[in-house]
Short mmCIF file of C-alpha atoms in Angstrom, two decimals:
data_model
loop_
_atom_site.label_atom_id
_atom_site.label_comp_id
_atom_site.label_asym_id
_atom_site.label_seq_id
_atom_site.Cartn_x
_atom_site.Cartn_y
_atom_site.Cartn_z
CA MET A 18 61.28 24.80 19.47
CA LEU A 19 62.38 23.55 16.08
CA THR A 20 65.66 21.68 15.69
CA PHE A 21 68.51 22.93 13.51
CA ALA A 22 67.74 20.28 10.90
CA GLN A 23 64.05 21.21 10.82
CA GLU A 24 64.82 24.91 10.33
CA ILE A 25 67.33 24.11 7.59
CA LEU A 26 64.77 22.04 5.70
CA LEU A 27 62.05 24.69 6.06
CA LEU A 28 64.41 27.23 4.49
CA ALA A 29 65.28 24.75 1.73
CA LEU A 30 61.66 23.90 0.98
CA ASP A 31 59.96 25.22 -2.13
CA ASP A 32 56.74 26.59 -0.62
CA LYS A 33 54.73 26.09 -3.80
CA LYS A 34 55.99 22.67 -4.91
CA GLY A 35 56.48 21.10 -1.50
CA THR A 36 59.89 19.79 -2.51
CA ILE A 37 63.47 20.63 -1.55
CA LYS A 38 65.03 23.24 -3.80
CA PRO A 39 68.18 22.42 -5.78
CA LEU A 40 71.21 23.20 -3.62
CA PRO A 41 74.98 23.09 -4.18
CA PHE A 42 76.32 19.56 -4.58
CA HIS A 43 75.91 17.55 -1.31
CA SER A 44 75.79 20.73 0.79
CA LEU A 45 72.44 19.83 2.36
CA ARG A 46 73.78 16.39 3.28
CA PHE A 47 76.62 17.92 5.31
CA ALA A 48 74.49 20.70 6.78
CA LEU A 49 72.01 18.15 8.14
CA ALA A 50 74.82 16.02 9.56
CA GLY A 51 76.23 19.11 11.26
CA SER A 52 72.74 19.99 12.50
CA LEU A 53 72.43 16.66 14.31
CA LEU A 54 75.84 16.99 15.94
CA MET A 55 75.10 20.53 17.08
CA GLU A 56 71.74 19.47 18.49
CA LEU A 57 73.53 16.82 20.56
CA ALA A 58 76.02 19.45 21.71
CA PHE A 59 73.20 21.71 22.91
CA CYS A 60 71.66 18.70 24.69
CA ASP A 61 74.98 18.27 26.54
CA ARG A 62 75.53 14.82 25.02
CA ILE A 63 78.76 15.58 23.15
CA ASP A 64 81.68 17.96 23.40
CA THR A 65 84.22 19.01 20.79
CA ASP A 66 87.65 20.53 20.66
CA LEU A 67 90.16 21.10 17.88
CA ASP A 68 91.10 17.41 17.87
CA TYR A 69 88.21 15.21 18.92
CA LEU A 70 84.46 14.90 19.30
CA THR A 71 83.53 12.94 22.42
CA VAL A 72 80.32 11.66 24.02
CA VAL A 73 80.01 13.10 27.54
CA ASN A 74 76.50 11.82 28.35
CA SER A 75 75.01 8.68 26.81
CA GLU A 76 71.50 9.20 28.22
CA PRO A 77 68.88 9.14 25.41
CA THR A 78 67.48 12.50 24.33
CA GLY A 79 64.00 11.22 23.51
CA SER A 80 64.42 12.02 19.81
CA PRO A 81 64.71 8.79 17.76
CA LEU A 82 66.91 10.49 15.17
CA LEU A 83 69.27 12.10 17.69
CA ASP A 84 69.46 8.92 19.76
CA LYS A 85 70.40 6.95 16.65
CA VAL A 86 73.28 9.38 16.03
CA LEU A 87 74.29 9.26 19.70
CA ALA A 88 74.45 5.45 19.57
CA ARG A 89 76.53 5.63 16.41
CA LEU A 90 79.04 7.98 18.03
CA GLN A 91 79.54 5.48 20.83
CA GLU A 92 80.32 2.61 18.45
CA SER A 93 83.80 3.91 17.68
CA ASP A 94 86.56 2.15 19.62
CA LYS A 95 88.75 5.25 19.60
CA PRO A 96 88.26 9.05 19.65
CA GLN A 97 87.53 10.61 16.27
CA SER A 98 87.57 14.17 14.97
CA THR A 99 84.52 16.27 14.20
CA GLU A 100 85.50 16.10 10.53
CA TYR A 101 85.45 12.29 10.70
CA TRP A 102 81.95 12.21 12.19
CA LEU A 103 80.61 14.73 9.70
CA ASP A 104 81.80 12.52 6.86
CA GLU A 105 80.49 9.40 8.56
CA LEU A 106 77.01 10.80 9.13
CA ALA A 107 76.78 12.64 5.80
CA TRP A 108 77.72 9.64 3.67
CA ASN A 109 76.70 6.62 5.71
CA MET A 110 73.63 7.55 7.76
CA GLU A 111 70.52 7.07 5.68
CA ASN A 112 67.30 9.07 5.64
CA ILE A 113 68.32 12.12 7.69
CA LYS A 114 66.33 14.36 5.37
CA GLU A 115 63.32 12.02 5.23
CA LYS A 116 63.23 11.51 9.01
CA THR A 117 63.43 15.26 9.61
CA LEU A 118 60.60 15.87 7.13
CA GLU A 119 58.57 13.24 9.00
CA GLU A 120 59.16 15.15 12.24
CA LEU A 121 57.81 18.31 10.60
CA VAL A 122 54.73 16.37 9.47
CA GLN A 123 54.22 15.03 13.01
CA ASN A 124 54.49 18.60 14.33
CA ASN A 125 51.73 19.69 11.90
CA ILE A 126 54.04 22.08 10.08
CA LEU A 127 54.07 20.10 6.82
CA LYS A 128 51.66 17.59 5.33
CA LEU A 129 52.64 14.55 3.29
CA GLU A 130 51.22 14.09 -0.20
CA ASN A 131 51.98 11.01 -2.29
CA ARG A 132 51.58 11.56 -6.02
CA LYS A 133 52.19 9.45 -9.09
CA ILE A 134 53.83 10.66 -12.28
CA LEU A 135 52.48 8.96 -15.41
CA TRP A 136 50.48 6.71 -13.03
CA VAL A 137 53.67 4.75 -12.25
CA PHE A 138 56.40 6.73 -10.44
CA GLU A 139 55.43 7.75 -6.95
CA THR A 140 56.74 11.03 -5.57
CA ARG A 141 56.40 12.65 -2.18
CA ARG A 142 55.62 16.28 -1.58
CA TYR A 143 55.57 18.20 1.68
CA PRO A 144 53.38 21.31 1.36
CA LEU A 145 53.29 23.73 4.27
CA ILE A 146 50.20 23.57 6.47
CA ASP A 147 51.02 26.98 7.90
CA ASP A 148 53.95 29.16 6.86
CA GLU A 149 54.27 30.77 10.29
CA GLU A 150 57.36 28.76 11.27
CA VAL A 151 59.33 29.35 8.06
CA LYS A 152 58.44 33.06 8.13
CA GLU A 153 59.70 33.25 11.71
CA VAL A 154 63.03 31.62 10.80
CA ARG A 155 63.55 33.89 7.80
CA SER A 156 62.63 37.08 9.65
CA ARG A 157 64.75 36.17 12.68
CA LEU A 158 67.88 35.53 10.63
CA ARG A 159 67.24 38.51 8.41
CA GLU A 160 66.98 40.81 11.42
CA ILE A 161 70.15 39.48 13.04
CA ILE A 162 72.18 39.87 9.85
CA ALA A 163 70.72 43.15 8.60
CA ASN A 164 71.07 44.85 12.00
CA LYS A 165 74.47 43.27 12.75
CA GLU A 166 73.14 41.92 16.02
CA VAL A 167 75.17 39.54 18.15
CA PRO A 168 73.29 36.25 17.73
CA SER A 169 72.37 33.81 20.45
CA PRO A 170 74.50 30.64 20.49
CA ARG A 171 71.74 28.68 18.69
CA ASP A 172 71.27 31.37 16.05
CA ALA A 173 75.03 31.56 15.49
CA VAL A 174 75.05 27.83 14.75
CA LEU A 175 72.04 28.11 12.45
CA ILE A 176 73.63 31.00 10.55
CA SER A 177 76.77 28.93 10.05
CA LEU A 178 74.78 25.96 8.71
CA VAL A 179 72.53 28.11 6.50
CA HIS A 180 75.62 29.76 5.05
CA ALA A 181 77.25 26.37 4.44
CA CYS A 182 74.48 25.21 2.12
CA ASN A 183 73.99 28.60 0.46
CA LEU A 184 70.47 29.15 1.79
CA PHE A 185 70.87 32.85 2.55
CA GLN A 186 69.82 33.42 -1.05
CA GLU A 187 66.33 32.42 0.15
CA ILE A 188 66.39 35.26 2.69
CA PHE A 189 68.23 38.10 0.92
CA THR A 190 68.34 39.45 -2.60
CA PRO A 191 71.74 39.07 -4.35
CA GLU A 192 72.48 42.74 -3.68
CA GLU A 193 71.58 42.43 0.00
CA LEU A 194 73.57 39.24 0.38
CA GLU A 195 76.69 40.84 -1.07
CA LYS A 196 76.27 43.70 1.40
CA HIS A 197 75.94 41.39 4.41
CA LEU A 198 78.40 38.65 3.45
CA ILE A 199 81.26 39.92 5.64
CA TRP A 200 79.05 39.84 8.76
CA ILE A 201 77.68 36.39 7.84
CA ASN A 202 81.23 35.06 7.45
CA LYS A 203 82.23 36.46 10.84
CA ILE A 204 79.33 34.73 12.55
CA ALA A 205 79.91 31.48 10.65
CA LYS A 206 83.46 31.29 12.03
CA LEU A 207 82.26 31.36 15.64
CA ASP A 208 81.14 27.73 15.66
CA LEU A 209 83.58 24.81 15.39
CA ILE A 210 81.16 22.31 13.85
CA GLY A 211 79.78 24.94 11.49
CA ARG A 212 83.33 25.66 10.32
CA GLU A 213 83.90 21.96 9.75
CA VAL A 214 80.70 21.77 7.65
CA ASN A 215 81.88 24.70 5.52
CA GLN A 216 85.32 23.12 5.07
CA ALA A 217 83.83 19.75 4.12
CA ILE A 218 81.65 21.35 1.44
CA SER A 219 84.60 23.39 0.18
CA LYS A 220 86.66 20.21 -0.18
CA ILE A 221 83.90 18.64 -2.28
CA TYR A 222 83.83 21.69 -4.57
CA GLU A 223 87.62 21.61 -4.91
CA THR A 224 87.50 17.92 -5.86
CA ILE A 225 84.74 18.50 -8.41
CA THR A 226 86.59 21.48 -9.90
CA SER A 227 89.89 19.61 -10.16
CA HIS A 228 88.20 16.65 -11.87
CA SER A 229 86.41 19.01 -14.24
CA ILE A 230 89.73 20.55 -15.23
CA MET A 231 91.34 17.13 -15.69
CA TYR A 232 88.57 15.82 -17.93
#
């Protein structure tokens, strides 16, 4: 089973170029941070309420990336909110995207290609080996939304994260998305961490807009 972060990156991947598509400012950063926290929640390592996010089981998960996050959560000398940890992971934890792409390479879903531009600047591309996984994610979410199905807990989280970084435009046409937006918003509000991701991204947009008006 793919992780939330892996599914997010597959949806964000340009199938032809093997690179991540342009997304709203820093939205992918926060969606991936939220993905890691939600994965730990589903592994019964953390719990959240309206005030705090707490570690309830410090046993390693077996995933190097998740265990690194779990160790980081335990470094705090006092309880912190989910919003705090989203900011902390989004801005201060390096290589979440790169490590998740590496996992997809190890799972034989993507392959790594190193290329040089003008024989000097090296770039990395991640073409799909088989598009079965990304097709499955797209069709699963499309069916849930289009048929107004009640999603499983994992799918509800994924829908919230996909909505946060505006990736439903990769699944629906603009006309379809407008039609389904009310249902998507309802599902997105079911998950506490997903709501925090959406709020964090909204705050960034508000800051950018206010600075744009000022200058």
